[in-house]
PDB file of C-alpha atoms in Angstrom:
ATOM      1  CA  MET O  18       6.565 -20.086  -2.821  1.00  0.00           C
ATOM      2  CA  THR O  19       2.868 -18.339  -2.365  1.00  0.00           C
ATOM      3  CA  ARG O  20       1.632 -21.444  -0.188  1.00  0.00           C
ATOM      4  CA  ARG O  21       4.848 -20.773   1.564  1.00  0.00           C
ATOM      5  CA  GLU O  22       3.745 -17.172   2.418  1.00  0.00           C
ATOM      6  CA  LEU O  23       0.271 -18.527   3.128  1.00  0.00           C
ATOM      7  CA  ALA O  24       1.458 -20.870   5.513  1.00  0.00           C
ATOM      8  CA  ARG O  25       2.473 -18.309   7.578  1.00  0.00           C
ATOM      9  CA  TRP O  26      -0.734 -16.684   8.357  1.00  0.00           C
ATOM     10  CA  ALA O  27      -1.573 -19.424   9.920  1.00  0.00           C
ATOM     11  CA  ARG O  28       1.246 -19.832  11.993  1.00  0.00           C
ATOM     12  CA  GLN O  29       1.328 -16.048  12.784  1.00  0.00           C
ATOM     13  CA  PRO O  30      -2.300 -15.259  12.935  1.00  0.00           C
ATOM     14  CA  VAL O  31      -1.772 -12.001  15.164  1.00  0.00           C
ATOM     15  CA  ALA O  32       0.415  -9.934  12.727  1.00  0.00           C
ATOM     16  CA  VAL O  33      -2.418 -11.011   9.984  1.00  0.00           C
ATOM     17  CA  VAL O  34      -4.931  -9.632  12.618  1.00  0.00           C
ATOM     18  CA  VAL O  35      -3.123  -6.725  13.609  1.00  0.00           C
ATOM     19  CA  ASN O  36      -2.218  -5.899  10.063  1.00  0.00           C
ATOM     20  CA  LEU O  37      -6.188  -6.114   9.078  1.00  0.00           C
ATOM     21  CA  VAL O  38      -7.438  -4.277  12.265  1.00  0.00           C
ATOM     22  CA  PHE O  39      -4.796  -1.082  12.073  1.00  0.00           C
ATOM     23  CA  PRO O  40      -6.476   0.529   9.151  1.00  0.00           C
ATOM     24  CA  VAL O  41      -9.730   0.041  10.799  1.00  0.00           C
ATOM     25  CA  MET O  42      -8.563   1.697  13.732  1.00  0.00           C
ATOM     26  CA  LEU O  43      -7.427   4.750  11.655  1.00  0.00           C
ATOM     27  CA  LEU O  44     -10.691   4.919  10.013  1.00  0.00           C
ATOM     28  CA  LEU O  45     -12.380   4.959  13.040  1.00  0.00           C
ATOM     29  CA  MET O  46     -10.380   7.317  14.708  1.00  0.00           C
ATOM     30  CA  PHE O  47     -10.375   9.940  12.056  1.00  0.00           C
ATOM     31  CA  GLY O  48     -14.143   9.271  11.115  1.00  0.00           C
ATOM     32  CA  TYR O  49     -15.126   9.854  14.734  1.00  0.00           C
ATOM     33  CA  LEU O  50     -12.524  11.288  17.279  1.00  0.00           C
ATOM     34  CA  VAL O  51     -10.611  13.713  14.899  1.00  0.00           C
ATOM     35  CA  GLY O  52     -12.785  14.346  11.927  1.00  0.00           C
ATOM     36  CA  GLY O  53     -14.143  17.441  10.634  1.00  0.00           C
ATOM     37  CA  GLY O  54     -12.568  17.143   7.190  1.00  0.00           C
ATOM     38  CA  ARG O  55     -11.561  21.035   6.647  1.00  0.00           C
ATOM     39  CA  GLY O  56     -12.535  22.399   2.991  1.00  0.00           C
ATOM     40  CA  VAL O  57     -14.843  18.786   2.351  1.00  0.00           C
ATOM     41  CA  SER O  58     -18.073  19.360   0.716  1.00  0.00           C
ATOM     42  CA  GLY O  59     -20.843  16.689   1.605  1.00  0.00           C
ATOM     43  CA  ASP O  60     -20.558  13.615   4.340  1.00  0.00           C
ATOM     44  CA  TYR O  61     -17.129  13.719   5.257  1.00  0.00           C
ATOM     45  CA  VAL O  62     -17.325   9.743   5.803  1.00  0.00           C
ATOM     46  CA  ASP O  63     -17.657   9.504   2.211  1.00  0.00           C
ATOM     47  CA  TYR O  64     -15.088  11.481   1.654  1.00  0.00           C
ATOM     48  CA  LEU O  65     -12.924   9.991   4.047  1.00  0.00           C
ATOM     49  CA  VAL O  66     -13.224   6.318   3.152  1.00  0.00           C
ATOM     50  CA  PRO O  67     -11.408   6.082  -0.161  1.00  0.00           C
ATOM     51  CA  GLY O  68      -8.290   8.216   1.406  1.00  0.00           C
ATOM     52  CA  MET O  69      -8.163   5.278   3.701  1.00  0.00           C
ATOM     53  CA  LEU O  70      -8.147   2.954   1.049  1.00  0.00           C
ATOM     54  CA  ALA O  71      -5.447   4.602  -0.684  1.00  0.00           C
ATOM     55  CA  LEU O  72      -3.442   5.010   2.325  1.00  0.00           C
ATOM     56  CA  THR O  73      -3.610   1.333   3.455  1.00  0.00           C
ATOM     57  CA  MET O  74      -2.419   0.213   0.022  1.00  0.00           C
ATOM     58  CA  ALA O  75       0.634   2.740   0.395  1.00  0.00           C
ATOM     59  CA  PHE O  76       1.451   1.531   4.181  1.00  0.00           C
ATOM     60  CA  GLY O  77       1.365  -2.225   3.214  1.00  0.00           C
ATOM     61  CA  LEU O  78       5.165  -1.349   1.848  1.00  0.00           C
ATOM     62  CA  GLU O  79       6.111  -1.780   5.713  1.00  0.00           C
ATOM     63  CA  GLY O  80       4.959  -5.425   5.757  1.00  0.00           C
ATOM     64  CA  THR O  81       6.450  -6.103   2.397  1.00  0.00           C
ATOM     65  CA  MET O  82      10.009  -4.903   3.401  1.00  0.00           C
ATOM     66  CA  ILE O  83      10.011  -6.580   6.729  1.00  0.00           C
ATOM     67  CA  ALA O  84       9.110  -9.895   5.361  1.00  0.00           C
ATOM     68  CA  VAL O  85      11.904  -9.955   2.800  1.00  0.00           C
ATOM     69  CA  THR O  86      14.419  -8.230   5.450  1.00  0.00           C
ATOM     70  CA  ARG O  87      13.680 -11.408   7.600  1.00  0.00           C
ATOM     71  CA  ASP O  88      13.873 -13.915   4.909  1.00  0.00           C
ATOM     72  CA  LEU O  89      17.377 -12.359   4.071  1.00  0.00           C
ATOM     73  CA  ASP O  90      18.617 -11.878   7.739  1.00  0.00           C
ATOM     74  CA  LYS O  91      17.707 -15.307   8.393  1.00  0.00           C
ATOM     75  CA  GLY O  92      19.281 -17.030   5.701  1.00  0.00           C
ATOM     76  CA  VAL O  93      16.103 -18.334   3.814  1.00  0.00           C
ATOM     77  CA  VAL O  94      16.650 -16.383   0.538  1.00  0.00           C
ATOM     78  CA  ASP O  95      20.048 -18.294   0.668  1.00  0.00           C
ATOM     79  CA  ARG O  96      18.549 -21.707   1.099  1.00  0.00           C
ATOM     80  CA  PHE O  97      16.339 -21.103  -1.449  1.00  0.00           C
ATOM     81  CA  ARG O  98      18.622 -20.176  -4.389  1.00  0.00           C
ATOM     82  CA  SER O  99      20.279 -23.593  -3.310  1.00  0.00           C
ATOM     83  CA  LEU O 100      17.507 -25.428  -4.498  1.00  0.00           C
ATOM     84  CA  PRO O 101      16.007 -26.395  -8.124  1.00  0.00           C
ATOM     85  CA  MET O 102      13.781 -23.403  -8.870  1.00  0.00           C
ATOM     86  CA  THR O 103      13.681 -20.742 -10.873  1.00  0.00           C
ATOM     87  CA  SER O 104      14.997 -17.495  -8.863  1.00  0.00           C
ATOM     88  CA  GLY O 105      11.891 -15.518  -9.735  1.00  0.00           C
ATOM     89  CA  ALA O 106       9.779 -17.377  -7.838  1.00  0.00           C
ATOM     90  CA  VAL O 107      11.041 -15.702  -4.826  1.00  0.00           C
ATOM     91  CA  LEU O 108      10.105 -12.327  -5.588  1.00  0.00           C
ATOM     92  CA  VAL O 109       6.514 -13.546  -7.648  1.00  0.00           C
ATOM     93  CA  GLY O 110       5.738 -15.479  -4.457  1.00  0.00           C
ATOM     94  CA  ARG O 111       6.391 -12.834  -2.338  1.00  0.00           C
ATOM     95  CA  SER O 112       4.285 -10.449  -4.567  1.00  0.00           C
ATOM     96  CA  ALA O 113       1.368 -12.776  -4.774  1.00  0.00           C
ATOM     97  CA  ALA O 114       0.973 -13.480  -1.044  1.00  0.00           C
ATOM     98  CA  ASP O 115       1.269  -9.767  -0.232  1.00  0.00           C
ATOM     99  CA  MET O 116      -1.561  -8.879  -2.941  1.00  0.00           C
ATOM    100  CA  LEU O 117      -3.587 -11.607  -1.780  1.00  0.00           C
ATOM    101  CA  GLN O 118      -3.335 -10.061   1.819  1.00  0.00           C
ATOM    102  CA  SER O 119      -4.003  -6.447   0.263  1.00  0.00           C
ATOM    103  CA  ALA O 120      -7.344  -7.247  -1.342  1.00  0.00           C
ATOM    104  CA  LEU O 121      -8.457  -9.444   1.999  1.00  0.00           C
ATOM    105  CA  GLY O 122      -7.470  -5.961   3.718  1.00  0.00           C
ATOM    106  CA  LEU O 123      -9.132  -3.504   1.043  1.00  0.00           C
ATOM    107  CA  ALA O 124     -12.608  -5.886   1.541  1.00  0.00           C
ATOM    108  CA  VAL O 125     -12.580  -5.626   5.239  1.00  0.00           C
ATOM    109  CA  LEU O 126     -12.047  -2.090   5.203  1.00  0.00           C
ATOM    110  CA  LEU O 127     -15.051  -1.871   2.415  1.00  0.00           C
ATOM    111  CA  ALA O 128     -16.886  -3.334   4.954  1.00  0.00           C
ATOM    112  CA  VAL O 129     -16.336  -1.390   7.372  1.00  0.00           C
ATOM    113  CA  GLY O 130     -16.983   1.855   5.513  1.00  0.00           C
ATOM    114  CA  TYR O 131     -20.167   0.395   4.579  1.00  0.00           C
ATOM    115  CA  ALA O 132     -20.956  -0.182   7.940  1.00  0.00           C
ATOM    116  CA  LEU O 133     -20.200   3.436   8.718  1.00  0.00           C
ATOM    117  CA  GLY O 134     -22.651   4.534   6.127  1.00  0.00           C
ATOM    118  CA  TRP O 135     -20.223   4.915   3.009  1.00  0.00           C
ATOM    119  CA  ARG O 136     -21.927   3.828  -0.138  1.00  0.00           C
ATOM    120  CA  ALA O 137     -20.364   3.737  -3.513  1.00  0.00           C
ATOM    121  CA  GLN O 138     -22.669   5.356  -5.650  1.00  0.00           C
ATOM    122  CA  GLY O 139     -20.646   4.790  -9.331  1.00  0.00           C
ATOM    123  CA  GLY O 140     -22.364   1.767 -10.454  1.00  0.00           C
ATOM    124  CA  PRO O 141     -20.219  -1.696 -10.660  1.00  0.00           C
ATOM    125  CA  ALA O 142     -18.193  -0.647 -13.351  1.00  0.00           C
ATOM    126  CA  ALA O 143     -16.886   1.985 -11.433  1.00  0.00           C
ATOM    127  CA  PHE O 144     -16.939   0.159  -8.564  1.00  0.00           C
ATOM    128  CA  LEU O 145     -14.546  -2.573 -10.122  1.00  0.00           C
ATOM    129  CA  GLY O 146     -12.206   0.101 -11.591  1.00  0.00           C
ATOM    130  CA  ALA O 147     -11.496   1.996  -8.476  1.00  0.00           C
ATOM    131  CA  VAL O 148     -10.422  -1.193  -6.649  1.00  0.00           C
ATOM    132  CA  GLY O 149      -8.332  -1.869  -9.545  1.00  0.00           C
ATOM    133  CA  LEU O 150      -6.983   1.471  -9.392  1.00  0.00           C
ATOM    134  CA  LEU O 151      -6.301   0.504  -5.323  1.00  0.00           C
ATOM    135  CA  LEU O 152      -4.818  -2.696  -6.253  1.00  0.00           C
ATOM    136  CA  LEU O 153      -2.265  -1.085  -8.989  1.00  0.00           C
ATOM    137  CA  PHE O 154      -1.430   1.107  -6.571  1.00  0.00           C
ATOM    138  CA  ARG O 155      -0.484  -1.352  -3.955  1.00  0.00           C
ATOM    139  CA  PHE O 156       1.610  -3.566  -6.886  1.00  0.00           C
ATOM    140  CA  ALA O 157       3.432  -0.583  -7.142  1.00  0.00           C
ATOM    141  CA  MET O 158       4.448   0.163  -3.778  1.00  0.00           C
ATOM    142  CA  LEU O 159       4.869  -3.721  -3.394  1.00  0.00           C
ATOM    143  CA  TRP O 160       7.767  -3.800  -5.908  1.00  0.00           C
ATOM    144  CA  LEU O 161       9.281  -0.617  -4.559  1.00  0.00           C
ATOM    145  CA  GLY O 162       9.275  -2.300  -0.791  1.00  0.00           C
ATOM    146  CA  ILE O 163      11.008  -5.150  -2.067  1.00  0.00           C
ATOM    147  CA  HIS O 164      13.541  -3.198  -3.791  1.00  0.00           C
ATOM    148  CA  LEU O 165      14.197  -1.181  -0.503  1.00  0.00           C
ATOM    149  CA  ALA O 166      14.201  -3.955   1.554  1.00  0.00           C
ATOM    150  CA  LEU O 167      16.863  -6.091  -0.541  1.00  0.00           C
ATOM    151  CA  VAL O 168      18.900  -2.998  -0.547  1.00  0.00           C
ATOM    152  CA  ALA O 169      18.715  -2.494   3.600  1.00  0.00           C
ATOM    153  CA  GLY O 170      19.193  -6.388   3.757  1.00  0.00           C
ATOM    154  CA  ARG O 171      18.329  -6.001   7.709  1.00  0.00           C
ATOM    155  CA  PRO O 172      15.027  -5.578   9.464  1.00  0.00           C
ATOM    156  CA  GLU O 173      16.707  -2.792  11.627  1.00  0.00           C
ATOM    157  CA  LEU O 174      17.419  -0.974   8.626  1.00  0.00           C
ATOM    158  CA  VAL O 175      13.319  -0.471   7.670  1.00  0.00           C
ATOM    159  CA  GLN O 176      12.539   1.564  10.795  1.00  0.00           C
ATOM    160  CA  ALA O 177      14.421   4.386   8.826  1.00  0.00           C
ATOM    161  CA  VAL O 178      11.599   3.801   5.813  1.00  0.00           C
ATOM    162  CA  GLN O 179       9.546   3.578   8.376  1.00  0.00           C
ATOM    163  CA  ILE O 180       9.774   7.110   9.580  1.00  0.00           C
ATOM    164  CA  LEU O 181       9.554   8.465   5.928  1.00  0.00           C
ATOM    165  CA  VAL O 182       6.458   6.290   4.896  1.00  0.00           C
ATOM    166  CA  TRP O 183       4.283   7.971   7.435  1.00  0.00           C
ATOM    167  CA  PRO O 184       4.642  11.452   6.448  1.00  0.00           C
ATOM    168  CA  VAL O 185       4.162  10.684   2.632  1.00  0.00           C
ATOM    169  CA  GLY O 186       1.145   8.797   3.362  1.00  0.00           C
ATOM    170  CA  PHE O 187      -0.154  11.746   5.667  1.00  0.00           C
ATOM    171  CA  LEU O 188       0.837  14.406   3.476  1.00  0.00           C
ATOM    172  CA  SER O 189      -1.680  13.277   1.066  1.00  0.00           C
ATOM    173  CA  ASN O 190      -5.346  14.180   0.605  1.00  0.00           C
ATOM    174  CA  ALA O 191      -6.635  11.320   2.262  1.00  0.00           C
ATOM    175  CA  PHE O 192      -8.382  13.373   5.327  1.00  0.00           C
ATOM    176  CA  ALA O 193      -8.324  16.329   3.847  1.00  0.00           C
ATOM    177  CA  THR O 194      -8.793  18.529   0.981  1.00  0.00           C
ATOM    178  CA  PRO O 195      -5.550  20.404  -0.537  1.00  0.00           C
ATOM    179  CA  ASP O 196      -7.639  23.401  -0.644  1.00  0.00           C
ATOM    180  CA  ALA O 197      -7.925  23.520   2.936  1.00  0.00           C
ATOM    181  CA  MET O 198      -4.070  23.576   3.508  1.00  0.00           C
ATOM    182  CA  PRO O 199      -1.313  26.609   2.816  1.00  0.00           C
ATOM    183  CA  GLY O 200      -0.294  27.049  -0.779  1.00  0.00           C
ATOM    184  CA  TRP O 201       2.498  25.706  -1.353  1.00  0.00           C
ATOM    185  CA  LEU O 202       1.366  22.461   1.220  1.00  0.00           C
ATOM    186  CA  GLY O 203      -2.134  22.141  -0.670  1.00  0.00           C
ATOM    187  CA  THR O 204       0.325  21.481  -3.878  1.00  0.00           C
ATOM    188  CA  ALA O 205       2.972  19.120  -2.588  1.00  0.00           C
ATOM    189  CA  VAL O 206      -0.227  17.038  -1.488  1.00  0.00           C
ATOM    190  CA  GLU O 207      -1.531  16.983  -5.243  1.00  0.00           C
ATOM    191  CA  TRP O 208       1.034  15.962  -6.927  1.00  0.00           C
ATOM    192  CA  ASN O 209       1.281  12.823  -4.260  1.00  0.00           C
ATOM    193  CA  PRO O 210       0.618   9.379  -6.070  1.00  0.00           C
ATOM    194  CA  MET O 211      -1.296   8.536  -3.530  1.00  0.00           C
ATOM    195  CA  SER O 212      -3.593  11.851  -3.466  1.00  0.00           C
ATOM    196  CA  GLN O 213      -4.025  11.231  -7.358  1.00  0.00           C
ATOM    197  CA  THR O 214      -5.053   7.826  -6.633  1.00  0.00           C
ATOM    198  CA  ALA O 215      -7.403   9.008  -3.989  1.00  0.00           C
ATOM    199  CA  THR O 216      -8.853  11.459  -5.920  1.00  0.00           C
ATOM    200  CA  ALA O 217      -9.380   9.021  -9.128  1.00  0.00           C
ATOM    201  CA  VAL O 218     -11.118   6.400  -6.649  1.00  0.00           C
ATOM    202  CA  ARG O 219     -13.253   9.100  -4.914  1.00  0.00           C
ATOM    203  CA  ASP O 220     -14.548  10.033  -8.352  1.00  0.00           C
ATOM    204  CA  LEU O 221     -15.084   6.278  -9.561  1.00  0.00           C
ATOM    205  CA  PHE O 222     -16.851   6.123  -6.120  1.00  0.00           C
ATOM    206  CA  GLY O 223     -19.063   9.136  -6.733  1.00  0.00           C
ATOM    207  CA  GLY O 224     -18.375  10.334  -3.560  1.00  0.00           C
ATOM    208  CA  PRO O 225     -17.366  14.442  -2.319  1.00  0.00           C
ATOM    209  CA  GLY O 226     -13.356  14.922  -3.354  1.00  0.00           C
ATOM    210  CA  GLY O 227     -13.170  13.019  -6.660  1.00  0.00           C
ATOM    211  CA  GLU O 228     -12.168  14.989 -10.010  1.00  0.00           C
ATOM    212  CA  PRO O 229     -12.957  13.780 -13.363  1.00  0.00           C
ATOM    213  CA  GLY O 230      -9.294  13.242 -15.512  1.00  0.00           C
ATOM    214  CA  HIS O 231      -7.426  11.836 -12.577  1.00  0.00           C
ATOM    215  CA  ALA O 232      -7.898   8.257 -13.238  1.00  0.00           C
ATOM    216  CA  TRP O 233      -5.092   8.581 -16.120  1.00  0.00           C
ATOM    217  CA  ALA O 234      -2.386  10.158 -13.546  1.00  0.00           C
ATOM    218  CA  ALA O 235      -3.629   7.305 -10.709  1.00  0.00           C
ATOM    219  CA  LEU O 236      -2.542   4.702 -13.912  1.00  0.00           C
ATOM    220  CA  ALA O 237       0.491   6.584 -14.867  1.00  0.00           C
ATOM    221  CA  TRP O 238       2.083   6.875 -11.091  1.00  0.00           C
ATOM    222  CA  PRO O 239       2.124   3.478 -10.449  1.00  0.00           C
ATOM    223  CA  LEU O 240       2.866   2.346 -14.052  1.00  0.00           C
ATOM    224  CA  ALA O 241       5.978   4.640 -13.868  1.00  0.00           C
ATOM    225  CA  LEU O 242       6.801   3.323 -10.093  1.00  0.00           C
ATOM    226  CA  LEU O 243       6.121  -0.290 -11.431  1.00  0.00           C
ATOM    227  CA  ALA O 244       8.770   0.544 -14.747  1.00  0.00           C
ATOM    228  CA  VAL O 245      11.548   2.004 -12.359  1.00  0.00           C
ATOM    229  CA  PHE O 246      11.485  -0.798  -9.210  1.00  0.00           C
ATOM    230  CA  PHE O 247      10.155  -3.825 -10.662  1.00  0.00           C
ATOM    231  CA  PRO O 248      13.458  -4.348 -12.917  1.00  0.00           C
ATOM    232  CA  LEU O 249      15.490  -2.488 -10.049  1.00  0.00           C
ATOM    233  CA  ALA O 250      14.288  -5.397  -8.010  1.00  0.00           C
ATOM    234  CA  VAL O 251      14.959  -8.226  -9.865  1.00  0.00           C
ATOM    235  CA  ARG O 252      18.447  -6.917 -10.880  1.00  0.00           C
ATOM    236  CA  ARG O 253      19.078  -6.476  -7.467  1.00  0.00           C
ATOM    237  CA  PHE O 254      17.906 -10.241  -6.583  1.00  0.00           C
ATOM    238  CA  ALA O 255      20.342 -11.631  -9.419  1.00  0.00           C
ATOM    239  CA  ARG O 256      23.389 -10.023  -7.839  1.00  0.00           C
ATOM    240  CA  LEU O 257      22.260 -11.778  -4.678  1.00  0.00           C
ATOM    241  CA  SER O 258      22.731 -14.829  -6.205  1.00  0.00           C
ATOM    242  CA  ARG O 259      26.013 -14.011  -7.338  1.00  0.00           C
TER     243      ARG O 259
END
């Protein structure tokens, strides 16, 4: 199942390239066109890159939903269920392929950030810890996306979720600090799971905007999401087989 998803990359290279280039465009746009970073002390690029990494992990939710609903709509999942294979292979293959693509996108964005002058100052262990938190957040969002896709069932309904993903993604500290926002808005931004991941990653990278102690929240939020949506997705998929 994972090889099947990877084979799609070769057949549809444009979609893969778009998924890789889009976060790079956002990074360049906010770094050079919008920029500014109200309330940020230090180099804005050092603040922006970790925020963009967390935002990219969250936005991967849409690609997961589109792929799952497309298979459901075309009856591909029904054909898989008629084969002598474990039902969990469909979901595991989907998640494995998505995690590989996310890791590739993360590497590309890190390389672009390095080209822009961003540097990780926390050492190798802290760097690996930051990457681990980002991938854990992506893994949690992935299973959230799988569950929502199984509930939606059709690609057309994914647009409704996309309308919600963008505000939630931008309602974070990816581009500006909560201190520079109105009080009520800053509080909401601080509670955003993506903000917790971005803050913890900034701290591990040794850049501005990082605060010690947020690593626990950056661990707790994805694990809580997984605890809720992983069993829900598995149960929902099992019901499709009845």
